[in-house]
């Protein structure tokens, strides 16, 4: 499809563009360790899928990767430097429940672009590109909060792309969506990776993980249980928790 | 009962005839109150948002103060502003006492705490919902505040209405600093008080009816605006 991705930096291959690393990271709440001694690196592979049972710390890990939450222990680095305002800008995060502004679809994108200090004249073109990418041209002037669940999720994904991130983190973008809406989100994820943006995705949907993943990170009880190429993970998982999870018999 | 019916009849004919004096009083009332409201909103909306969405030493004290001042009796505000503006007061040289400007100052002082405290409540709720998203988007503090204020616009209309209602209805403050001078500082509430004490119930009642009508019209207009804008933004 003839999408114009000129607004996304063209020199990115999506490979090792911005490696993000967690080293010995711990997060505790109320004396309970939610994440404990977590070491992982994101970077190789175009698409990384984060899997694990409920409470494994997947959403928390995504927030740590973007700096939305600071760890109690350990360090998070992006591109070899600890997370700060400048390298955080290169990492987008889409929350599971999109928080859209009480404005039109177009105004939501305009707001995101203004936050990136994009000049008014350039904003107009970029809004059109993002609308096309999301397949929301016909809904441009509709109130964002009146969109369907799938449309809201697509809007929040392209809103995050407005910042031209190198890495886009998605927290269960298709949870509670029907198959058709799920398909449209997966297509958008494909287009995003084709444009050179690395995608890290949390999902519970094994079918989706099979379709999208280049590599899988499997979290269990706040630790990394397994980090393998997708083919290996689904055929022959190394760790016991991952084997149990895929067989549907994981005990928390 | 006879008096009552007669007063009502005269009141309606005054309104219907477009009595010049009546018109002057009503328009001064609106000018004073709306100007005071604009000033109160210019100060109160940003301040309320800052109190709701930022953390700084003294924040809690300020928000307690704003809430406490919401219930300040208008006569006390009138007295304080009087002392500031009287020739012995610090602002005495400005010669503002017994002018509409003095009344605007008094009403602005009266209404600002209401706008601050109610705005803070509204923005606090929104901030809880938006905070993480706005931080992820990397907004500056200023951008966060302006985004929250705009997102709260429907509720803030109600906040402004509360301020308008308080200002347009109060009599104590404008009486003290304005002096209820005919054709200069006489507004609806002070005129009602005066005419009632003189036994001129017709004019008092006519003004009362107009005050009521203005309140109804302003509230109806705001509600219509709010509802249609609400529908347009499909606020969940």
Short mmCIF file of C-alpha atoms in Angstrom, two decimals:
data_model
loop_
_atom_site.label_atom_id
_atom_site.label_comp_id
_atom_site.label_asym_id
_atom_site.label_seq_id
_atom_site.Cartn_x
_atom_site.Cartn_y
_atom_site.Cartn_z
CA UNK A 1 0.00 0.00 0.00
CA UNK A 2 1.32 3.44 -0.90
CA UNK A 3 1.69 4.88 2.56
CA UNK A 4 4.07 7.75 2.85
CA UNK A 5 6.32 7.16 5.80
CA UNK A 6 8.58 10.10 5.09
CA UNK A 7 7.85 11.46 8.53
CA UNK A 8 9.46 8.42 10.11
CA UNK A 9 13.23 8.60 10.01
CA UNK A 10 14.24 6.72 6.91
CA UNK A 11 17.69 5.58 7.98
CA UNK A 12 16.41 3.07 10.50
CA UNK A 13 16.55 -0.58 9.72
CA UNK A 14 14.77 -1.45 12.93
CA UNK A 15 17.75 -3.52 13.91
CA UNK A 16 19.72 -2.37 16.94
CA UNK A 17 18.44 1.14 16.40
CA UNK A 18 17.89 1.81 20.08
CA UNK A 19 18.76 -1.12 22.30
CA UNK A 20 16.98 -0.88 25.64
CA UNK A 21 18.27 -2.81 28.59
CA UNK A 22 17.10 -3.58 32.08
CA UNK A 23 19.90 -4.59 34.44
CA UNK A 24 19.13 -6.11 37.81
CA UNK A 25 15.88 -4.18 37.92
CA UNK A 26 13.55 -4.54 40.87
CA UNK A 27 10.18 -2.95 41.58
CA UNK A 28 8.42 -3.49 44.88
CA UNK A 29 5.06 -2.32 46.12
CA UNK A 30 3.91 -2.62 49.70
CA UNK A 31 6.88 -4.81 50.57
CA UNK A 32 6.12 -7.28 47.78
CA UNK A 33 8.52 -7.62 44.86
CA UNK A 34 6.56 -7.22 41.62
CA UNK A 35 9.71 -7.43 39.56
CA UNK A 36 12.86 -8.90 40.96
CA UNK A 37 16.36 -8.94 39.55
CA UNK A 38 15.08 -8.62 36.00
CA UNK A 39 17.69 -8.56 33.25
CA UNK A 40 16.64 -8.23 29.67
CA UNK A 41 17.59 -6.48 26.50
CA UNK A 42 15.41 -5.37 23.65
CA UNK A 43 17.02 -4.59 20.38
CA UNK A 44 17.66 -7.48 18.07
CA UNK A 45 14.75 -8.61 15.96
CA UNK A 46 12.15 -6.32 14.48
CA UNK A 47 9.39 -7.48 16.74
CA UNK A 48 9.64 -8.67 20.29
CA UNK A 49 6.67 -10.21 22.04
CA UNK A 50 6.45 -10.14 25.79
CA UNK A 51 4.44 -13.04 27.17
CA UNK A 52 3.66 -14.45 30.56
CA UNK A 53 0.77 -15.18 32.86
CA UNK A 54 -1.23 -12.47 34.63
CA UNK A 55 0.84 -10.80 37.29
CA UNK A 56 4.14 -11.77 35.69
CA UNK A 57 5.04 -8.09 35.38
CA UNK A 58 4.60 -7.58 31.64
CA UNK A 59 2.85 -4.20 31.74
CA UNK A 60 5.21 -3.03 34.44
CA UNK A 61 8.18 -4.09 32.29
CA UNK A 62 6.85 -2.05 29.36
CA UNK A 63 6.51 1.00 31.61
CA UNK A 64 10.06 0.48 32.87
CA UNK A 65 11.33 0.25 29.30
CA UNK A 66 9.80 3.64 28.53
CA UNK A 67 10.66 5.28 31.82
CA UNK A 68 7.02 5.85 32.74
CA UNK A 69 7.97 4.14 36.00
CA UNK A 70 11.40 4.35 37.57
CA UNK A 71 12.77 1.12 39.07
CA UNK A 72 13.42 0.82 42.81
CA UNK A 73 16.58 -1.12 42.09
CA UNK A 74 18.82 -1.50 39.06
CA UNK A 75 19.12 0.62 35.91
CA UNK A 76 17.33 1.02 32.62
CA UNK A 77 19.45 2.16 29.68
CA UNK A 78 18.51 3.06 26.14
CA UNK A 79 21.23 3.31 23.53
CA UNK A 80 23.77 2.68 26.29
CA UNK A 81 22.72 5.66 28.41
CA UNK A 82 20.41 5.72 31.41
CA UNK A 83 16.91 6.80 30.45
CA UNK A 84 16.45 10.56 30.42
CA UNK A 85 14.20 13.04 28.68
CA UNK A 86 16.15 12.87 25.42
CA UNK A 87 16.28 9.12 24.84
CA UNK A 88 12.82 8.59 26.33
CA UNK A 89 11.50 10.66 23.44
CA UNK A 90 12.64 7.92 21.08
CA UNK A 91 10.47 5.34 22.84
CA UNK A 92 6.69 5.33 22.39
CA UNK A 93 4.29 3.56 24.71
CA UNK A 94 0.64 2.76 24.03
CA UNK A 95 -1.32 1.83 27.11
CA UNK A 96 -3.78 -1.04 27.14
CA UNK A 97 -6.70 1.32 27.72
CA UNK A 98 -6.16 4.28 25.41
CA UNK A 99 -6.53 7.64 27.14
CA UNK A 100 -7.71 9.84 24.30
CA UNK A 101 -8.38 13.52 24.72
CA UNK A 102 -11.97 14.77 24.71
CA UNK A 103 -11.49 16.27 21.27
CA UNK A 104 -11.81 15.22 17.67
CA UNK A 105 -9.56 12.54 16.16
CA UNK A 106 -7.71 15.24 14.25
CA UNK A 107 -7.28 17.40 17.36
CA UNK A 108 -5.80 14.46 19.26
CA UNK A 109 -3.12 14.07 16.59
CA UNK A 110 -2.59 17.81 16.44
CA UNK A 111 -2.03 17.87 20.19
CA UNK A 112 0.54 15.07 19.98
CA UNK A 113 2.42 16.80 17.15
CA UNK A 114 2.40 20.12 18.98
CA UNK A 115 3.96 18.37 21.96
CA UNK A 116 6.78 17.44 19.54
CA UNK A 117 7.17 21.10 18.55
CA UNK A 118 6.12 20.40 14.97
CA UNK A 119 5.33 23.63 13.11
CA UNK A 120 1.71 24.28 12.21
CA UNK A 121 2.26 23.98 8.46
CA UNK A 122 3.98 20.60 8.79
CA UNK A 123 1.37 19.39 11.26
CA UNK A 124 -1.42 19.50 8.72
CA UNK A 125 0.36 17.12 6.34
CA UNK A 126 1.48 14.80 9.08
CA UNK A 127 -2.03 14.59 10.51
CA UNK A 128 -3.29 13.45 7.10
CA UNK A 129 -0.53 10.83 6.87
CA UNK A 130 -1.26 9.52 10.35
CA UNK A 131 -5.00 9.44 9.65
CA UNK A 132 -4.36 7.42 6.50
CA UNK A 133 -2.04 5.09 8.36
CA UNK A 134 -4.72 4.49 11.00
CA UNK A 135 -7.44 4.16 8.36
CA UNK A 136 -9.37 6.93 10.09
CA UNK A 137 -9.56 9.55 7.30
CA UNK A 138 -13.34 9.34 7.29
CA UNK A 139 -13.49 9.77 11.09
CA UNK A 140 -11.10 12.72 11.29
CA UNK A 141 -13.64 15.12 12.72
CA UNK A 142 -15.45 12.63 14.93
CA UNK A 143 -14.97 12.87 18.68
CA UNK A 144 -12.13 10.53 19.60
CA UNK A 145 -14.00 9.05 22.54
CA UNK A 146 -16.89 8.12 20.28
CA UNK A 147 -14.77 5.78 18.16
CA UNK A 148 -15.08 2.02 18.41
CA UNK A 149 -12.56 0.14 20.55
CA UNK A 150 -10.46 -0.86 17.54
CA UNK A 151 -10.50 2.65 16.10
CA UNK A 152 -9.49 4.13 19.45
CA UNK A 153 -6.58 1.72 19.67
CA UNK A 154 -5.46 2.53 16.10
CA UNK A 155 -5.67 6.23 16.89
CA UNK A 156 -3.60 5.85 20.04
CA UNK A 157 -0.98 3.87 18.10
CA UNK A 158 -0.58 6.51 15.40
CA UNK A 159 -0.64 9.19 18.08
CA UNK A 160 2.41 7.52 19.60
CA UNK A 161 3.97 7.35 16.11
CA UNK A 162 3.54 11.11 15.80
CA UNK A 163 6.58 11.43 18.04
CA UNK A 164 8.60 9.45 15.46
CA UNK A 165 9.85 6.91 17.98
CA UNK A 166 12.55 4.33 17.20
CA UNK A 167 10.83 1.82 19.44
CA UNK A 168 7.10 1.45 20.00
CA UNK A 169 5.89 -0.44 23.07
CA UNK A 170 2.34 -1.79 22.91
CA UNK A 171 0.51 -3.12 25.96
CA UNK A 172 -2.04 -5.72 24.83
CA UNK A 173 -3.29 -3.60 21.94
CA UNK A 174 -5.93 -6.14 20.92
CA UNK A 175 -7.22 -7.23 24.31
CA UNK A 176 -11.03 -7.20 24.17
CA UNK A 177 -11.17 -6.52 20.42
CA UNK A 178 -13.03 -8.67 17.92
CA UNK A 179 -11.10 -10.62 15.23
CA UNK A 180 -11.69 -8.00 12.56
CA UNK A 181 -10.43 -5.14 14.74
CA UNK A 182 -7.52 -7.32 15.85
CA UNK A 183 -6.59 -7.88 12.23
CA UNK A 184 -6.59 -4.16 11.50
CA UNK A 185 -4.31 -3.53 14.51
CA UNK A 186 -1.93 -6.27 13.36
CA UNK A 187 -1.83 -4.72 9.91
CA UNK A 188 -0.96 -1.38 11.48
CA UNK A 189 1.81 -3.08 13.48
CA UNK A 190 3.14 -4.58 10.24
CA UNK A 191 3.18 -1.16 8.62
CA UNK A 192 4.93 0.28 11.65
CA UNK A 193 7.74 -2.26 11.51
CA UNK A 194 8.02 -1.82 7.74
CA UNK A 195 8.61 1.85 8.41
CA UNK A 196 11.61 0.93 10.50
CA UNK A 197 10.13 1.22 13.97
CA UNK A 198 10.90 -1.62 16.31
CA UNK A 199 7.78 -2.97 18.04
CA UNK A 200 7.64 -4.55 21.49
CA UNK A 201 4.26 -6.03 22.22
CA UNK A 202 2.62 -7.58 25.25
CA UNK A 203 -0.01 -10.16 24.37
CA UNK A 204 -1.88 -13.08 25.87
CA UNK A 205 -2.95 -14.28 22.46
CA UNK A 206 -0.65 -17.13 21.38
CA UNK A 207 -1.95 -16.97 17.83
CA UNK A 208 -1.06 -13.30 17.64
CA UNK A 209 2.36 -13.97 19.14
CA UNK A 210 2.99 -16.63 16.50
CA UNK A 211 1.89 -14.27 13.73
CA UNK A 212 3.90 -11.27 14.89
CA UNK A 213 6.89 -12.32 16.96
CA UNK A 214 10.47 -12.51 15.79
CA UNK A 215 11.54 -13.22 19.33
CA UNK A 216 9.73 -13.94 22.57
CA UNK A 217 10.50 -12.80 26.08
CA UNK A 218 8.68 -14.93 28.61
CA UNK A 219 8.20 -13.44 32.06
CA UNK A 220 7.28 -15.44 35.11
CA UNK A 221 6.90 -14.07 38.64
CA UNK A 222 8.70 -10.86 37.82
CA UNK A 223 11.70 -12.55 36.27
CA UNK A 224 12.77 -13.37 32.75
CA UNK A 225 12.18 -17.09 32.29
CA UNK A 226 13.05 -17.29 28.62
CA UNK A 227 14.32 -15.16 25.75
CA UNK A 228 14.31 -17.09 22.49
CA UNK A 229 13.53 -16.71 18.79
CA UNK A 230 9.82 -17.13 18.17
CA UNK A 231 10.23 -20.36 16.21
CA UNK A 232 12.08 -21.98 19.08
CA UNK A 233 9.69 -20.66 21.67
CA UNK A 234 6.58 -22.14 20.11
CA UNK A 235 8.16 -25.41 18.98
CA UNK A 236 10.44 -26.17 21.84
CA UNK A 237 10.35 -23.77 24.79
CA UNK A 238 13.35 -24.04 27.05
CA UNK A 239 11.92 -23.07 30.41
CA UNK A 240 9.43 -25.04 32.43
CA UNK A 241 7.07 -22.06 33.05
CA UNK A 242 6.91 -21.35 29.30
CA UNK A 243 6.22 -25.01 28.52
CA UNK A 244 3.50 -25.06 31.15
CA UNK A 245 2.02 -21.76 29.87
CA UNK A 246 1.85 -22.95 26.27
CA UNK A 247 0.28 -26.21 27.38
CA UNK A 248 -2.28 -24.24 29.35
CA UNK A 249 -1.33 -25.71 32.67
CA UNK A 250 0.68 -22.94 34.25
CA UNK A 251 0.29 -22.73 37.99
CA UNK A 252 0.95 -19.21 39.28
CA UNK B 1 -52.14 40.78 49.44
CA UNK B 2 -53.47 43.83 47.62
CA UNK B 3 -50.00 45.41 47.80
CA UNK B 4 -48.44 42.29 46.49
CA UNK B 5 -50.59 42.04 43.40
CA UNK B 6 -50.22 45.75 42.73
CA UNK B 7 -46.44 45.55 43.16
CA UNK B 8 -46.26 42.66 40.72
CA UNK B 9 -48.36 44.58 38.20
CA UNK B 10 -46.17 47.67 38.46
CA UNK B 11 -43.03 45.56 38.30
CA UNK B 12 -44.09 43.98 35.05
CA UNK B 13 -45.04 47.31 33.51
CA UNK B 14 -41.64 48.75 34.49
CA UNK B 15 -39.91 45.85 32.83
CA UNK B 16 -42.18 45.99 29.79
CA UNK B 17 -41.70 49.75 29.39
CA UNK B 18 -37.93 49.33 29.37
CA UNK B 19 -37.54 51.85 32.19
CA UNK B 20 -34.25 53.70 31.71
CA UNK B 21 -33.25 53.69 35.36
CA UNK B 22 -34.01 50.02 35.63
CA UNK B 23 -31.96 49.34 32.53
CA UNK B 24 -29.01 51.32 33.90
CA UNK B 25 -29.01 49.36 37.14
CA UNK B 26 -29.21 46.00 35.37
CA UNK B 27 -26.44 46.81 32.92
CA UNK B 28 -24.11 48.06 35.67
CA UNK B 29 -24.77 44.88 37.64
CA UNK B 30 -23.86 42.72 34.68
CA UNK B 31 -20.80 44.79 33.80
CA UNK B 32 -19.43 44.63 37.35
CA UNK B 33 -20.15 40.95 37.87
CA UNK B 34 -18.94 39.74 34.48
CA UNK B 35 -15.72 41.75 34.71
CA UNK B 36 -15.11 40.40 38.22
CA UNK B 37 -15.82 36.88 36.97
CA UNK B 38 -13.37 37.22 34.08
CA UNK B 39 -10.67 38.42 36.48
CA UNK B 40 -11.47 35.61 38.93
CA UNK B 41 -11.25 33.03 36.14
CA UNK B 42 -7.98 34.43 34.77
CA UNK B 43 -6.47 33.99 38.23
CA UNK B 44 -8.47 31.06 39.54
CA UNK B 45 -8.41 28.60 36.64
CA UNK B 46 -4.60 28.42 36.30
CA UNK B 47 -4.11 28.54 40.05
CA UNK B 48 -6.63 25.74 40.62
CA UNK B 49 -4.93 23.64 37.94
CA UNK B 50 -1.50 24.25 39.49
CA UNK B 51 -2.80 23.21 42.91
CA UNK B 52 -4.32 20.07 41.41
CA UNK B 53 -1.54 18.87 39.15
CA UNK B 54 1.74 19.98 40.67
CA UNK B 55 3.54 19.42 43.96
CA UNK B 56 5.32 22.24 45.75
CA UNK B 57 5.82 23.27 49.36
CA UNK B 58 2.83 25.16 50.68
CA UNK B 59 0.47 23.63 48.15
CA UNK B 60 -1.72 22.00 50.77
CA UNK B 61 -1.89 25.21 52.79
CA UNK B 62 -2.97 27.18 49.73
CA UNK B 63 -5.70 24.74 48.83
CA UNK B 64 -7.03 24.70 52.40
CA UNK B 65 -7.01 28.50 52.30
CA UNK B 66 -8.92 28.58 49.00
CA UNK B 67 -11.56 26.20 50.35
CA UNK B 68 -11.90 28.19 53.55
CA UNK B 69 -12.25 31.48 51.65
CA UNK B 70 -15.10 30.03 49.59
CA UNK B 71 -17.40 30.70 52.51
CA UNK B 72 -16.16 34.21 53.19
CA UNK B 73 -19.11 36.52 53.98
CA UNK B 74 -19.41 39.25 51.32
CA UNK B 75 -19.62 41.99 53.98
CA UNK B 76 -16.22 40.92 55.30
CA UNK B 77 -14.76 41.09 51.79
CA UNK B 78 -16.40 44.48 51.43
CA UNK B 79 -14.86 45.66 54.67
CA UNK B 80 -11.36 44.46 53.73
CA UNK B 81 -11.51 46.03 50.28
CA UNK B 82 -12.93 49.20 51.84
CA UNK B 83 -9.94 49.39 54.18
CA UNK B 84 -7.56 48.89 51.27
CA UNK B 85 -9.20 51.55 49.11
CA UNK B 86 -10.17 54.18 51.70
CA UNK B 87 -7.98 57.28 51.68
CA UNK B 88 -6.09 56.01 54.74
CA UNK B 89 -5.54 52.61 53.10
CA UNK B 90 -2.57 51.49 50.99
CA UNK B 91 -4.51 51.92 47.73
CA UNK B 92 -6.16 55.14 48.87
CA UNK B 93 -4.33 57.43 46.38
CA UNK B 94 -6.00 55.57 43.52
CA UNK B 95 -9.33 57.12 44.59
CA UNK B 96 -11.27 53.99 43.74
CA UNK B 97 -13.71 53.89 46.62
CA UNK B 98 -17.36 54.25 45.56
CA UNK B 99 -16.60 53.48 41.93
CA UNK B 100 -17.61 50.45 39.84
CA UNK B 101 -13.91 49.49 39.83
CA UNK B 102 -14.01 49.07 43.60
CA UNK B 103 -17.06 46.83 43.22
CA UNK B 104 -15.29 44.76 40.58
CA UNK B 105 -12.31 44.33 42.91
CA UNK B 106 -14.54 43.26 45.79
CA UNK B 107 -16.46 40.73 43.72
CA UNK B 108 -13.28 39.38 42.16
CA UNK B 109 -11.86 38.84 45.66
CA UNK B 110 -15.09 37.12 46.64
CA UNK B 111 -15.26 34.82 43.62
CA UNK B 112 -11.61 33.90 43.02
CA UNK B 113 -11.42 31.39 45.92
CA UNK B 114 -14.53 29.65 44.59
CA UNK B 115 -13.03 29.34 41.12
CA UNK B 116 -9.70 28.13 42.56
CA UNK B 117 -11.18 25.49 44.87
CA UNK B 118 -13.72 24.10 42.40
CA UNK B 119 -11.18 24.09 39.54
CA UNK B 120 -8.77 22.20 41.75
CA UNK B 121 -11.40 19.52 42.40
CA UNK B 122 -12.27 19.16 38.74
CA UNK B 123 -8.66 19.04 37.56
CA UNK B 124 -7.60 16.59 40.29
CA UNK B 125 -10.05 14.02 38.98
CA UNK B 126 -8.91 14.51 35.40
CA UNK B 127 -5.25 14.48 36.37
CA UNK B 128 -5.65 11.04 37.95
CA UNK B 129 -7.00 9.80 34.63
CA UNK B 130 -4.54 11.55 32.29
CA UNK B 131 -1.32 11.75 34.28
CA UNK B 132 0.41 8.64 32.99
CA UNK B 133 -0.60 9.27 29.38
CA UNK B 134 0.59 12.86 29.44
CA UNK B 135 3.89 11.87 31.03
CA UNK B 136 4.39 9.22 28.36
CA UNK B 137 3.80 11.90 25.73
CA UNK B 138 6.56 13.92 27.34
CA UNK B 139 4.51 17.07 27.91
CA UNK B 140 6.06 19.93 29.83
CA UNK B 141 4.39 21.10 33.04
CA UNK B 142 2.86 24.06 31.25
CA UNK B 143 1.55 21.88 28.42
CA UNK B 144 0.14 19.44 30.97
CA UNK B 145 -1.74 22.21 32.76
CA UNK B 146 -3.15 23.72 29.59
CA UNK B 147 -4.15 20.28 28.29
CA UNK B 148 -5.94 19.47 31.55
CA UNK B 149 -7.73 22.83 31.61
CA UNK B 150 -8.97 22.36 28.06
CA UNK B 151 -10.03 18.77 28.75
CA UNK B 152 -12.00 20.04 31.75
CA UNK B 153 -13.70 22.83 29.77
CA UNK B 154 -17.22 21.46 30.19
CA UNK B 155 -16.95 21.17 33.95
CA UNK B 156 -15.21 24.53 34.19
CA UNK B 157 -18.28 26.19 32.66
CA UNK B 158 -20.13 25.02 35.75
CA UNK B 159 -17.36 26.38 37.94
CA UNK B 160 -17.68 29.78 36.27
CA UNK B 161 -21.45 29.63 36.73
CA UNK B 162 -21.04 29.03 40.44
CA UNK B 163 -18.82 32.10 40.57
CA UNK B 164 -21.29 34.16 38.54
CA UNK B 165 -24.14 33.16 40.81
CA UNK B 166 -22.24 34.14 43.92
CA UNK B 167 -21.14 37.51 42.53
CA UNK B 168 -24.38 38.63 40.93
CA UNK B 169 -26.40 37.80 44.04
CA UNK B 170 -24.21 39.32 46.73
CA UNK B 171 -25.13 42.65 48.26
CA UNK B 172 -22.81 43.20 51.22
CA UNK B 173 -19.54 43.80 49.41
CA UNK B 174 -20.81 46.07 46.64
CA UNK B 175 -22.84 48.04 49.15
CA UNK B 176 -19.80 48.82 51.29
CA UNK B 177 -17.28 49.64 48.57
CA UNK B 178 -19.74 50.99 46.00
CA UNK B 179 -21.98 53.00 48.31
CA UNK B 180 -25.16 52.38 46.28
CA UNK B 181 -24.95 55.78 44.57
CA UNK B 182 -27.75 56.33 42.06
CA UNK B 183 -26.59 56.29 38.42
CA UNK B 184 -23.03 55.54 39.57
CA UNK B 185 -22.71 52.44 41.70
CA UNK B 186 -26.26 51.23 42.18
CA UNK B 187 -26.66 47.63 41.14
CA UNK B 188 -29.60 45.26 41.30
CA UNK B 189 -29.01 43.85 44.76
CA UNK B 190 -28.26 47.17 46.45
CA UNK B 191 -31.23 48.76 44.68
CA UNK B 192 -33.52 45.97 45.87
CA UNK B 193 -32.34 46.47 49.45
CA UNK B 194 -32.87 50.23 49.22
CA UNK B 195 -36.26 50.16 47.51
CA UNK B 196 -37.52 47.54 49.93
CA UNK B 197 -36.50 49.65 52.92
CA UNK B 198 -38.28 52.63 51.33
CA UNK B 199 -41.39 50.55 50.80
CA UNK B 200 -41.07 50.85 47.00
CA UNK B 201 -41.91 47.26 46.46
CA UNK B 202 -42.66 47.56 42.74
CA UNK B 203 -39.16 48.55 41.67
CA UNK B 204 -37.61 46.12 44.15
CA UNK B 205 -39.75 43.32 42.84
CA UNK B 206 -39.08 44.23 39.21
CA UNK B 207 -35.35 44.06 39.90
CA UNK B 208 -35.79 40.79 41.76
CA UNK B 209 -37.62 39.32 38.78
CA UNK B 210 -34.92 40.48 36.40
CA UNK B 211 -32.20 39.06 38.66
CA UNK B 212 -34.01 35.75 38.68
CA UNK B 213 -34.53 35.85 34.91
CA UNK B 214 -30.85 36.61 34.30
CA UNK B 215 -29.82 33.73 36.53
CA UNK B 216 -32.16 31.39 34.72
CA UNK B 217 -31.04 32.57 31.29
CA UNK B 218 -27.34 32.30 32.09
CA UNK B 219 -27.75 28.83 33.55
CA UNK B 220 -29.94 27.64 30.69
CA UNK B 221 -27.50 28.98 28.12
CA UNK B 222 -24.55 27.37 29.86
CA UNK B 223 -26.35 24.07 30.19
CA UNK B 224 -27.32 24.06 26.53
CA UNK B 225 -23.77 24.92 25.54
CA UNK B 226 -22.41 22.25 27.83
CA UNK B 227 -24.79 19.61 26.59
CA UNK B 228 -24.21 20.24 22.90
CA UNK B 229 -20.45 20.49 23.34
CA UNK B 230 -20.56 17.36 25.46
CA UNK B 231 -22.41 15.51 22.76
CA UNK B 232 -19.99 16.79 20.13
CA UNK B 233 -17.02 15.53 22.12
CA UNK B 234 -18.84 12.33 23.14
CA UNK B 235 -17.47 12.52 26.63
CA UNK B 236 -17.78 9.17 28.25
#
